[in-house]
Short mmCIF file of C-alpha atoms and ligand atoms in Angstrom, two decimals:
data_model
loop_
_atom_site.label_atom_id
_atom_site.label_comp_id
_atom_site.label_asym_id
_atom_site.label_seq_id
_atom_site.Cartn_x
_atom_site.Cartn_y
_atom_site.Cartn_z
CA MET O 1 -17.78 -8.18 10.28
CA LYS O 2 -15.24 -5.83 11.75
CA THR O 3 -11.60 -5.12 11.31
CA ARG O 4 -9.79 -4.11 14.42
CA ILE O 5 -6.33 -2.72 14.83
CA LEU O 6 -3.99 -4.29 17.32
CA ALA O 7 -4.61 -1.70 20.03
CA SER O 8 -1.64 -2.26 22.24
CA ALA O 9 1.81 -3.67 22.31
CA VAL O 10 0.48 -6.39 24.58
CA SER O 11 -2.03 -7.54 21.99
CA ILE O 12 0.68 -7.39 19.33
CA SER O 13 3.02 -9.52 21.41
CA VAL O 14 0.20 -11.92 22.34
CA LEU O 15 -0.75 -12.32 18.74
CA ALA O 16 2.86 -12.71 17.69
CA ALA O 17 3.19 -15.51 20.24
CA ILE O 18 0.10 -17.20 18.81
CA ALA O 19 1.35 -16.60 15.32
CA GLY O 20 4.72 -18.13 16.09
CA GLY O 21 3.06 -21.53 16.37
CA ILE O 22 0.21 -21.36 13.89
CA SER O 23 1.78 -19.48 11.06
CA ALA O 24 5.38 -20.52 11.04
CA SER O 25 4.27 -23.06 8.44
CA ALA O 26 1.94 -22.32 5.60
CA ALA O 27 -1.27 -20.57 6.64
CA ASP O 28 -4.03 -22.30 4.74
CA LEU O 29 -7.73 -21.64 4.72
CA LYS O 30 -8.44 -24.33 7.31
CA GLN O 31 -5.88 -22.86 9.72
CA LEU O 32 -7.24 -19.34 9.30
CA LYS O 33 -10.79 -20.55 9.92
CA GLU O 34 -9.58 -22.27 13.12
CA GLN O 35 -7.59 -19.14 14.02
CA GLY O 36 -10.84 -17.19 13.57
CA PHE O 37 -9.21 -14.19 11.95
CA ALA O 38 -6.80 -13.15 9.22
CA ARG O 39 -3.90 -10.90 10.23
CA ILE O 40 -3.30 -8.20 7.62
CA ALA O 41 -0.45 -5.71 7.29
CA ILE O 42 -1.51 -2.13 6.52
CA ALA O 43 0.30 1.21 6.34
CA ASN O 44 -2.39 3.73 7.42
CA GLU O 45 -2.15 5.73 4.20
CA PRO O 46 -5.65 6.82 3.15
CA PRO O 47 -7.41 6.03 0.88
CA TYR O 48 -5.50 2.74 0.57
CA THR O 49 -5.60 1.95 4.28
CA ALA O 50 -6.77 4.05 7.23
CA VAL O 51 -6.99 3.69 11.00
CA GLY O 52 -9.52 5.91 12.77
CA ALA O 53 -9.00 7.50 16.20
CA ASP O 54 -11.21 4.69 17.51
CA GLY O 55 -8.87 2.08 16.01
CA LYS O 56 -11.36 1.16 13.30
CA VAL O 57 -9.63 0.07 10.11
CA SER O 58 -10.93 1.23 6.73
CA GLY O 59 -9.50 2.04 3.32
CA ALA O 60 -10.01 0.35 -0.03
CA ALA O 61 -7.53 -2.48 0.53
CA PRO O 62 -8.83 -3.69 3.93
CA ASP O 63 -12.44 -3.24 2.75
CA VAL O 64 -11.89 -5.61 -0.20
CA ALA O 65 -9.93 -8.05 1.97
CA ARG O 66 -12.59 -8.04 4.71
CA VAL O 67 -15.35 -8.99 2.24
CA ILE O 68 -13.27 -11.70 0.60
CA PHE O 69 -12.05 -13.28 3.85
CA GLU O 70 -15.63 -13.27 5.16
CA ARG O 71 -16.79 -15.14 2.05
CA LEU O 72 -13.98 -17.61 2.63
CA GLY O 73 -15.37 -18.22 6.12
CA ILE O 74 -12.87 -16.10 8.06
CA LYS O 75 -15.04 -13.85 10.17
CA GLU O 76 -12.55 -11.29 11.45
CA VAL O 77 -9.59 -9.33 10.09
CA VAL O 78 -6.95 -8.03 12.50
CA ALA O 79 -4.66 -5.31 11.14
CA SER O 80 -1.22 -4.22 12.22
CA ILE O 81 0.50 -1.10 10.92
CA SER O 82 3.83 -1.63 9.18
CA GLU O 83 6.31 0.39 7.12
CA TYR O 84 6.13 -0.73 3.47
CA GLY O 85 9.69 -1.98 3.55
CA ALA O 86 8.91 -4.22 6.53
CA MET O 87 5.71 -5.78 5.18
CA ILE O 88 7.21 -8.62 3.16
CA PRO O 89 9.74 -9.62 5.86
CA GLY O 90 6.86 -9.55 8.37
CA LEU O 91 4.73 -11.75 6.11
CA GLN O 92 7.57 -14.20 5.56
CA ALA O 93 8.27 -14.33 9.31
CA GLY O 94 4.64 -15.31 9.95
CA ARG O 95 3.58 -12.05 11.62
CA HIS O 96 0.89 -11.46 8.96
CA ASP O 97 -1.31 -13.81 6.95
CA ALA O 98 -1.61 -11.30 4.10
CA ILE O 99 -0.52 -7.81 3.09
CA THR O 100 -3.50 -5.70 2.01
CA ALA O 101 -2.00 -2.23 1.93
CA GLY O 102 -1.51 -0.98 -1.62
CA LEU O 103 1.86 -2.76 -1.85
CA PHE O 104 2.46 -2.26 -5.57
CA MET O 105 3.40 -5.26 -7.71
CA LYS O 106 6.98 -5.10 -8.99
CA GLN O 107 9.28 -7.85 -10.22
CA GLU O 108 11.33 -7.96 -6.99
CA ARG O 109 8.23 -8.20 -4.80
CA CYS O 110 6.51 -10.68 -7.14
CA ASN O 111 9.54 -12.94 -6.68
CA ALA O 112 9.13 -12.76 -2.90
CA VAL O 113 5.38 -13.21 -2.41
CA ALA O 114 2.27 -14.70 -4.04
CA TYR O 115 0.18 -11.73 -5.19
CA SER O 116 -3.52 -11.86 -5.92
CA GLU O 117 -4.85 -10.39 -9.16
CA PRO O 118 -4.78 -6.56 -9.28
CA ILE O 119 -6.94 -4.55 -6.88
CA LEU O 120 -5.83 -0.87 -6.57
CA CYS O 121 -4.04 1.00 -9.39
CA ASP O 122 -2.59 4.49 -9.21
CA ALA O 123 0.04 6.83 -10.67
CA GLU O 124 2.69 8.64 -8.63
CA ALA O 125 2.52 12.26 -7.43
CA PHE O 126 4.58 15.02 -5.85
CA ALA O 127 3.45 17.41 -3.12
CA LEU O 128 5.61 20.54 -3.25
CA ARG O 129 5.63 24.28 -2.63
CA LYS O 130 3.08 26.36 -4.52
CA GLY O 131 4.33 27.36 -7.94
CA ASN O 132 6.79 24.43 -8.01
CA PRO O 133 9.79 26.80 -7.67
CA LEU O 134 12.35 24.05 -8.44
CA LYS O 135 10.33 22.89 -11.47
CA LEU O 136 10.23 19.27 -10.32
CA THR O 137 7.97 17.08 -12.46
CA SER O 138 9.98 13.84 -12.49
CA TYR O 139 12.35 11.89 -10.26
CA LYS O 140 15.08 12.74 -12.80
CA ASP O 141 14.45 16.46 -12.20
CA ILE O 142 15.14 15.86 -8.50
CA ALA O 143 18.36 14.01 -9.36
CA ASN O 144 19.45 16.84 -11.65
CA ASN O 145 18.84 19.48 -8.99
CA THR O 146 21.96 19.35 -6.81
CA ASN O 147 20.14 20.35 -3.60
CA ALA O 148 16.55 19.08 -3.87
CA LYS O 149 15.53 16.63 -1.12
CA ILE O 150 12.67 14.16 -1.65
CA GLY O 151 10.67 12.52 1.15
CA ALA O 152 9.23 9.04 0.60
CA PRO O 153 8.09 5.98 2.60
CA GLY O 154 10.87 3.66 3.78
CA GLY O 155 11.14 0.67 1.45
CA GLY O 156 8.44 2.20 -0.71
CA THR O 157 8.14 2.55 -4.45
CA GLU O 158 8.81 6.31 -4.50
CA GLU O 159 12.05 5.87 -2.56
CA LYS O 160 13.15 3.25 -5.08
CA LEU O 161 12.16 5.39 -8.08
CA ALA O 162 14.12 8.36 -6.72
CA LEU O 163 17.26 6.26 -6.15
CA GLN O 164 16.89 4.60 -9.58
CA ALA O 165 16.62 8.07 -11.16
CA GLY O 166 19.99 8.95 -9.61
CA VAL O 167 18.97 10.97 -6.54
CA PRO O 168 21.85 10.42 -4.05
CA ARG O 169 20.88 8.47 -0.94
CA GLU O 170 21.51 11.47 1.30
CA ARG O 171 18.85 13.46 -0.58
CA VAL O 172 16.20 10.71 -0.30
CA ILE O 173 14.65 11.19 3.15
CA VAL O 174 12.60 8.35 4.67
CA VAL O 175 9.25 9.67 5.91
CA PRO O 176 7.33 7.51 8.42
CA ASP O 177 3.80 8.71 7.62
CA GLY O 178 1.78 11.23 5.64
CA GLN O 179 1.41 13.85 8.36
CA SER O 180 5.18 13.85 8.95
CA GLY O 181 5.76 14.24 5.22
CA ILE O 182 3.53 17.30 4.96
CA LYS O 183 5.15 18.83 8.09
CA MET O 184 8.65 18.25 6.69
CA LEU O 185 7.56 19.93 3.44
CA GLN O 186 6.05 22.88 5.33
CA ASP O 187 9.22 23.24 7.45
CA GLY O 188 11.43 23.14 4.36
CA ARG O 189 13.21 19.93 5.48
CA ILE O 190 12.25 18.38 2.14
CA ASP O 191 11.47 20.04 -1.20
CA VAL O 192 9.06 17.38 -2.45
CA TYR O 193 7.04 14.57 -0.87
CA SER O 194 6.15 11.64 -3.14
CA LEU O 195 3.29 9.16 -2.73
CA PRO O 196 0.66 7.76 -5.11
CA VAL O 197 -1.76 10.33 -6.52
CA LEU O 198 -4.76 9.47 -4.33
CA SER O 199 -2.66 9.48 -1.15
CA ILE O 200 -1.10 12.87 -1.89
CA HIS O 201 -4.50 14.40 -2.71
CA ASP O 202 -5.97 12.99 0.51
CA LEU O 203 -3.15 14.57 2.53
CA LEU O 204 -3.36 18.00 0.85
CA ASP O 205 -7.16 18.04 1.08
CA LYS O 206 -6.76 17.58 4.84
CA ALA O 207 -3.78 19.95 5.21
CA LYS O 208 -5.63 22.84 3.54
CA ASP O 209 -2.31 24.61 3.08
CA PRO O 210 -2.45 27.19 0.23
CA ASN O 211 1.37 27.12 0.07
CA LEU O 212 1.41 23.53 -1.18
CA GLU O 213 0.38 22.02 -4.51
CA VAL O 214 0.30 18.67 -6.30
CA VAL O 215 2.20 17.62 -9.40
CA ALA O 216 0.57 14.48 -10.84
CA PRO O 217 1.27 12.20 -12.55
CA VAL O 218 5.03 12.19 -12.02
CA VAL O 219 6.52 12.29 -15.53
CA GLY O 220 8.16 9.00 -16.50
CA ALA O 221 6.79 6.97 -13.56
CA PRO O 222 4.53 4.00 -14.39
CA VAL O 223 1.00 3.38 -13.15
CA TYR O 224 1.29 0.66 -10.52
CA CYS O 225 -1.28 -1.79 -9.20
CA ASP O 226 -1.33 -3.61 -5.90
CA GLY O 227 -2.75 -6.99 -5.05
CA ALA O 228 -3.15 -8.80 -1.74
CA ALA O 229 0.19 -10.47 -0.99
CA PHE O 230 0.55 -13.94 0.52
CA ARG O 231 3.53 -16.09 1.43
CA LYS O 232 4.91 -18.06 -1.52
CA GLN O 233 3.93 -21.31 0.23
CA ASP O 234 0.34 -20.06 0.68
CA VAL O 235 -0.57 -20.21 -3.02
CA ALA O 236 -3.72 -22.23 -2.25
CA LEU O 237 -4.90 -19.44 0.07
CA ARG O 238 -4.00 -16.87 -2.60
CA ASP O 239 -5.97 -18.83 -5.21
CA ALA O 240 -9.00 -19.02 -2.92
CA PHE O 241 -8.73 -15.24 -2.40
CA ASP O 242 -8.49 -14.77 -6.18
CA GLY O 243 -11.58 -16.89 -6.74
CA GLU O 244 -13.66 -14.57 -4.57
CA LEU O 245 -11.98 -11.46 -6.03
CA LYS O 246 -13.01 -12.61 -9.51
CA LYS O 247 -16.63 -12.96 -8.39
CA LEU O 248 -16.54 -9.49 -6.83
CA LYS O 249 -15.22 -8.03 -10.07
CA GLU O 250 -17.82 -9.85 -12.20
CA SER O 251 -20.76 -8.90 -9.96
CA GLY O 252 -19.93 -5.17 -9.87
CA GLU O 253 -19.39 -5.30 -6.10
CA PHE O 254 -15.68 -4.66 -6.60
CA ALA O 255 -16.38 -1.27 -8.22
CA LYS O 256 -18.81 -0.41 -5.43
CA LEU O 257 -16.13 -1.14 -2.83
CA ILE O 258 -13.17 0.76 -4.31
CA GLU O 259 -14.58 3.58 -6.45
CA PRO O 260 -15.93 5.64 -3.51
CA TYR O 261 -12.27 5.89 -2.47
CA GLY O 262 -11.32 7.25 -5.91
CA PHE O 263 -9.89 4.04 -7.41
CA SER O 264 -10.87 2.74 -10.85
CA ALA O 265 -12.26 -0.80 -11.05
CA LYS O 266 -11.68 -0.70 -14.82
CA ALA O 267 -7.97 0.02 -14.31
CA ALA O 268 -7.57 -3.05 -12.09
CA MET O 269 -9.73 -5.24 -14.35
CA SER O 270 -7.85 -4.22 -17.50
CA THR O 271 -4.56 -5.71 -16.32
CA THR O 272 -3.30 -8.89 -14.69
CA ARG O 273 -0.83 -9.97 -12.02
CA ASP O 274 1.42 -11.44 -14.70
CA LYS O 275 1.47 -8.18 -16.67
CA GLN O 276 2.17 -6.09 -13.55
CA CYS O 277 4.84 -8.45 -12.25
CA THR O 278 6.76 -8.43 -15.53
CA ALA O 279 6.29 -4.77 -16.50
CA ALA O 280 7.00 -2.90 -13.29
CA GLN O 281 10.53 -2.54 -11.93
O1 6CS S 1 3.83 -0.07 -2.83
C1 6CS S 1 4.47 0.89 -2.44
O2 6CS S 1 5.69 0.85 -2.21
C2 6CS S 1 3.72 2.23 -2.30
N1 6CS S 1 2.32 1.98 -2.14
C3 6CS S 1 1.53 2.88 -1.57
C4 6CS S 1 0.05 2.67 -1.51
N2 6CS S 1 2.00 3.99 -1.00
C5 6CS S 1 3.42 4.34 -0.94
C6 6CS S 1 4.26 3.07 -1.19
O3 6CS S 1 5.62 3.45 -1.46
#
């Protein structure tokens, strides 16, 4: 079974037109089977989600979703790339049937969507100049440094953590994607780029820049876990997804799917949606 990315604006608009009818109401299993595919939101942030030059979608989150949807009788998964901050509005507007992108569970998000049980857990990290000249190991350190600028995804967890730590809005720079973040760091437009640990390591492994280094975990930041996110009215679909996720976890297939990407199956299996939704701000 394959996952394809919406290759062109035309296909996006076509699908949006289709979606307008089918998914304005609740998308249940029967509808998705008739639709023939599940539309997932992704971010293209390896190893959570990745889109190859050929448009092929991979990453731990789509890989788990693909297997589960197939077992639910939905043969194909169609992905569209979205900024984290736009994923939930897009889901609620019926442009996606699920978010499978590493969208971390937090109280605010748990109030807005129906999350599955945990899938991918990770701590937060900083990419910064070699030697960490500004001595930044926490979001509070960035707030306390009167000039330091942090780059983070728009509507993402790291942006929120920086603002909550007291970094003024004008020093929290929205970064559209990983490559841009590394370039902005290299050009000195930001002093630190923050993403989850596995994402930052993936970027620096590819950048091969000896002038950059990783600080991980970010002191004082929690370990977050994502789940697949569904519309609140699609709880039956979410429960069906959870039923297959539970089987994957129990059979050992879950570990085989996510651990090659660097994720820990044990971390996801040692917590629950309820714990993540109440603990994480
Ligand atoms: O859930 C979030 O907001 C964060 N999740 C990932 C996988 N990357 C960055 C993003 O801010």
